[in-house]
PDB file of C-alpha atoms and ligand atoms in Angstrom:
ATOM      1  CA  MET A   1     -66.068-102.927  -8.312  1.00 90.00           C
ATOM      2  CA  ILE A   2     -64.452-104.312 -10.719  1.00 93.00           C
ATOM      3  CA  GLY A   3     -62.962-108.008 -10.784  1.00 96.00           C
ATOM      4  CA  ARG A   4     -61.362-109.929 -12.863  1.00 97.00           C
ATOM      5  CA  LEU A   5     -59.453-109.117 -15.992  1.00 98.00           C
ATOM      6  CA  ASN A   6     -61.888-111.064 -18.505  1.00 97.00           C
ATOM      7  CA  HIS A   7     -59.489-110.269 -21.559  1.00 97.00           C
ATOM      8  CA  VAL A   8     -56.996-108.132 -23.087  1.00 98.00           C
ATOM      9  CA  ALA A   9     -58.064-107.203 -26.701  1.00 98.00           C
ATOM     10  CA  ILE A  10     -55.423-106.795 -29.524  1.00 98.00           C
ATOM     11  CA  ALA A  11     -56.398-105.918 -33.043  1.00 98.00           C
ATOM     12  CA  VAL A  12     -54.388-107.346 -35.805  1.00 98.00           C
ATOM     13  CA  ARG A  13     -54.026-107.080 -39.465  1.00 97.00           C
ATOM     14  CA  ASP A  14     -53.441-110.586 -40.266  1.00 97.00           C
ATOM     15  CA  LEU A  15     -55.323-113.393 -37.725  1.00 97.00           C
ATOM     16  CA  ASN A  16     -53.410-115.887 -39.272  1.00 97.00           C
ATOM     17  CA  ALA A  17     -49.712-114.406 -39.056  1.00 97.00           C
ATOM     18  CA  ALA A  18     -50.866-113.594 -35.291  1.00 98.00           C
ATOM     19  CA  VAL A  19     -52.087-116.698 -34.255  1.00 98.00           C
ATOM     20  CA  ALA A  20     -48.766-118.503 -36.015  1.00 97.00           C
ATOM     21  CA  THR A  21     -46.690-115.740 -33.724  1.00 97.00           C
ATOM     22  CA  TYR A  22     -48.175-116.530 -30.966  1.00 97.00           C
ATOM     23  CA  LYS A  23     -48.628-120.492 -31.339  1.00 97.00           C
ATOM     24  CA  ASN A  24     -44.590-120.425 -32.887  1.00 97.00           C
ATOM     25  CA  ALA A  25     -42.779-118.229 -30.532  1.00 97.00           C
ATOM     26  CA  LEU A  26     -45.216-118.099 -27.164  1.00 97.00           C
ATOM     27  CA  GLY A  27     -46.427-122.014 -27.660  1.00 97.00           C
ATOM     28  CA  ALA A  28     -49.935-120.697 -26.950  1.00 97.00           C
ATOM     29  CA  LYS A  29     -52.945-122.826 -27.212  1.00 96.00           C
ATOM     30  CA  VAL A  30     -55.232-120.747 -29.795  1.00 97.00           C
ATOM     31  CA  SER A  31     -58.862-121.304 -30.621  1.00 95.00           C
ATOM     32  CA  GLU A  32     -60.325-121.286 -34.250  1.00 95.00           C
ATOM     33  CA  ALA A  33     -61.027-118.388 -35.951  1.00 96.00           C
ATOM     34  CA  THR A  34     -65.020-116.939 -35.474  1.00 94.00           C
ATOM     35  CA  ALA A  35     -66.409-114.476 -37.591  1.00 95.00           C
ATOM     36  CA  GLN A  36     -68.969-112.099 -35.463  1.00 92.00           C
ATOM     37  CA  PRO A  37     -70.399-110.009 -38.406  1.00 91.00           C
ATOM     38  CA  GLU A  38     -72.493-108.223 -35.784  1.00 86.00           C
ATOM     39  CA  HIS A  39     -69.545-107.046 -34.271  1.00 88.00           C
ATOM     40  CA  GLY A  40     -67.298-106.265 -37.329  1.00 94.00           C
ATOM     41  CA  VAL A  41     -64.412-108.533 -36.371  1.00 95.00           C
ATOM     42  CA  THR A  42     -63.041-111.956 -36.748  1.00 97.00           C
ATOM     43  CA  VAL A  43     -62.196-113.572 -33.285  1.00 96.00           C
ATOM     44  CA  VAL A  44     -59.845-115.626 -32.308  1.00 96.00           C
ATOM     45  CA  PHE A  45     -58.943-116.837 -28.568  1.00 96.00           C
ATOM     46  CA  VAL A  46     -56.035-117.013 -26.634  1.00 98.00           C
ATOM     47  CA  GLU A  47     -56.689-119.062 -23.538  1.00 96.00           C
ATOM     48  CA  LEU A  48     -54.166-118.489 -20.772  1.00 97.00           C
ATOM     49  CA  PRO A  49     -53.736-119.657 -17.323  1.00 96.00           C
ATOM     50  CA  ASN A  50     -55.685-116.935 -15.848  1.00 96.00           C
ATOM     51  CA  THR A  51     -57.387-114.823 -18.548  1.00 97.00           C
ATOM     52  CA  LYS A  52     -57.926-114.253 -22.124  1.00 97.00           C
ATOM     53  CA  ILE A  53     -56.061-112.747 -25.171  1.00 98.00           C
ATOM     54  CA  GLU A  54     -58.286-111.758 -28.378  1.00 97.00           C
ATOM     55  CA  PHE A  55     -57.206-110.959 -31.940  1.00 98.00           C
ATOM     56  CA  LEU A  56     -59.862-108.777 -33.411  1.00 98.00           C
ATOM     57  CA  GLU A  57     -59.277-108.527 -37.926  1.00 98.00           C
ATOM     58  CA  PRO A  58     -61.416-106.258 -39.443  1.00 97.00           C
ATOM     59  CA  LEU A  59     -64.870-108.216 -40.883  1.00 97.00           C
ATOM     60  CA  GLY A  60     -66.637-105.811 -42.968  1.00 91.00           C
ATOM     61  CA  GLU A  61     -66.420-102.337 -44.610  1.00 86.00           C
ATOM     62  CA  ASN A  62     -67.286-100.822 -41.320  1.00 89.00           C
ATOM     63  CA  SER A  63     -65.584-102.668 -38.674  1.00 94.00           C
ATOM     64  CA  PRO A  64     -65.024-100.824 -35.643  1.00 91.00           C
ATOM     65  CA  ILE A  65     -61.002-101.318 -35.318  1.00 96.00           C
ATOM     66  CA  ALA A  66     -60.490-100.307 -39.247  1.00 95.00           C
ATOM     67  CA  LYS A  67     -59.532 -96.403 -37.539  1.00 94.00           C
ATOM     68  CA  PHE A  68     -57.091 -98.156 -34.938  1.00 95.00           C
ATOM     69  CA  LEU A  69     -55.396-100.180 -37.182  1.00 97.00           C
ATOM     70  CA  GLU A  70     -55.019 -97.064 -39.866  1.00 96.00           C
ATOM     71  CA  ARG A  71     -53.320 -95.134 -36.796  1.00 95.00           C
ATOM     72  CA  ASN A  72     -51.436 -98.798 -35.405  1.00 96.00           C
ATOM     73  CA  PRO A  73     -50.714-100.223 -38.820  1.00 95.00           C
ATOM     74  CA  ASP A  74     -48.600-103.031 -36.626  1.00 96.00           C
ATOM     75  CA  GLY A  75     -51.749-103.801 -34.508  1.00 97.00           C
ATOM     76  CA  GLY A  76     -51.798-103.067 -30.891  1.00 98.00           C
ATOM     77  CA  ILE A  77     -54.052-103.502 -27.642  1.00 98.00           C
ATOM     78  CA  HIS A  78     -57.087-101.965 -28.492  1.00 97.00           C
ATOM     79  CA  HIS A  79     -58.933-102.832 -24.936  1.00 97.00           C
ATOM     80  CA  VAL A  80     -58.930-104.397 -21.626  1.00 98.00           C
ATOM     81  CA  CYS A  81     -62.240-105.823 -20.531  1.00 97.00           C
ATOM     82  CA  TYR A  82     -63.222-105.976 -16.503  1.00 98.00           C
ATOM     83  CA  GLU A  83     -65.453-108.254 -15.049  1.00 98.00           C
ATOM     84  CA  VAL A  84     -68.702-106.635 -13.388  1.00 98.00           C
ATOM     85  CA  ASP A  85     -71.363-108.327 -10.965  1.00 97.00           C
ATOM     86  CA  ASP A  86     -74.156-105.940 -11.863  1.00 97.00           C
ATOM     87  CA  ILE A  87     -73.201-103.962 -15.553  1.00 97.00           C
ATOM     88  CA  ILE A  88     -76.381-101.335 -14.688  1.00 97.00           C
ATOM     89  CA  ALA A  89     -75.405-100.366 -11.442  1.00 97.00           C
ATOM     90  CA  ALA A  90     -71.802-100.221 -12.367  1.00 97.00           C
ATOM     91  CA  ARG A  91     -72.965 -98.007 -15.265  1.00 97.00           C
ATOM     92  CA  ASP A  92     -74.939 -96.147 -13.508  1.00 97.00           C
ATOM     93  CA  GLN A  93     -71.571 -95.643 -10.426  1.00 97.00           C
ATOM     94  CA  LEU A  94     -69.740 -94.518 -13.355  1.00 96.00           C
ATOM     95  CA  LYS A  95     -71.759 -92.252 -15.059  1.00 96.00           C
ATOM     96  CA  SER A  96     -72.645 -90.374 -11.440  1.00 97.00           C
ATOM     97  CA  ARG A  97     -68.709 -90.123 -11.153  1.00 95.00           C
ATOM     98  CA  GLY A  98     -68.821 -88.600 -15.058  1.00 95.00           C
ATOM     99  CA  ALA A  99     -67.203 -91.025 -17.191  1.00 96.00           C
ATOM    100  CA  ARG A 100     -68.634 -91.443 -20.588  1.00 97.00           C
ATOM    101  CA  VAL A 101     -70.323 -94.817 -21.897  1.00 97.00           C
ATOM    102  CA  LEU A 102     -69.746 -95.134 -25.552  1.00 96.00           C
ATOM    103  CA  GLY A 103     -73.124 -95.462 -27.406  1.00 93.00           C
ATOM    104  CA  ASP A 104     -76.512 -95.152 -26.314  1.00 94.00           C
ATOM    105  CA  GLY A 105     -75.185 -96.025 -22.968  1.00 92.00           C
ATOM    106  CA  ASN A 106     -77.156 -99.370 -22.594  1.00 95.00           C
ATOM    107  CA  PRO A 107     -75.649-102.676 -22.702  1.00 96.00           C
ATOM    108  CA  LYS A 108     -74.884-104.524 -25.420  1.00 92.00           C
ATOM    109  CA  ILE A 109     -74.736-108.378 -25.885  1.00 90.00           C
ATOM    110  CA  GLY A 110     -70.886-109.048 -26.508  1.00 86.00           C
ATOM    111  CA  ALA A 111     -68.535-111.221 -27.971  1.00 81.00           C
ATOM    112  CA  HIS A 112     -69.236-113.915 -25.341  1.00 84.00           C
ATOM    113  CA  GLY A 113     -73.027-113.600 -24.941  1.00 89.00           C
ATOM    114  CA  LYS A 114     -73.591-111.764 -22.325  1.00 94.00           C
ATOM    115  CA  PRO A 115     -73.725-107.699 -21.674  1.00 97.00           C
ATOM    116  CA  VAL A 116     -70.928-105.581 -22.095  1.00 96.00           C
ATOM    117  CA  LEU A 117     -70.454-101.974 -22.050  1.00 96.00           C
ATOM    118  CA  PHE A 118     -67.142 -99.908 -23.499  1.00 96.00           C
ATOM    119  CA  LEU A 119     -66.080 -96.468 -21.165  1.00 97.00           C
ATOM    120  CA  HIS A 120     -64.413 -93.629 -23.142  1.00 97.00           C
ATOM    121  CA  PRO A 121     -60.429 -94.111 -23.635  1.00 97.00           C
ATOM    122  CA  LYS A 122     -60.198 -90.371 -22.538  1.00 97.00           C
ATOM    123  CA  ASP A 123     -61.964 -91.219 -18.833  1.00 96.00           C
ATOM    124  CA  PHE A 124     -59.620 -94.054 -18.350  1.00 97.00           C
ATOM    125  CA  LEU A 125     -55.915 -93.869 -19.106  1.00 97.00           C
ATOM    126  CA  GLY A 126     -55.902 -93.575 -22.747  1.00 97.00           C
ATOM    127  CA  THR A 127     -57.695 -96.809 -22.594  1.00 97.00           C
ATOM    128  CA  LEU A 128     -61.012 -98.426 -24.464  1.00 97.00           C
ATOM    129  CA  THR A 129     -62.387-100.183 -21.460  1.00 98.00           C
ATOM    130  CA  GLU A 130     -65.016-102.609 -22.022  1.00 97.00           C
ATOM    131  CA  LEU A 131     -67.154-104.477 -18.874  1.00 98.00           C
ATOM    132  CA  GLU A 132     -68.815-107.408 -18.658  1.00 97.00           C
ATOM    133  CA  GLN A 133     -71.334-108.546 -16.484  1.00 97.00           C
ATOM    134  CA  VAL A 134     -70.482-112.311 -15.442  1.00 94.00           C
TER     135      VAL A 134
HETATM  136 CO1  LIG B   1     -63.361-107.386 -25.403  1.00 69.62          CO
END
């Protein structure tokens, strides 16, 4: 079912500090910051030859990553995202095997303008898992 690793998302308190670390220490190619108020985050993309890393900084009052950063004050890996060809087929197959889909169970348009779903971390090795239809 799953295809390529689309991205790994790292939650950070300070986007500028995170960018400086990846630029200066790792020589990474990093995008400009993009505010995504509908997702409650500001995002920076780190372009790697084979995938992307995304830095997520909380934006607004009810950011979905605020609690994560309370538990992980230094930041940390927030989720991984795998590509699928057909997100509805993937969802139905996972649900039939007992996996829990977060929210109302319907795909939403994600940070890249494509349909995404999140799977419960307790069903996937303690890791919040995003599926993105590409
Ligand atoms: Co993501």
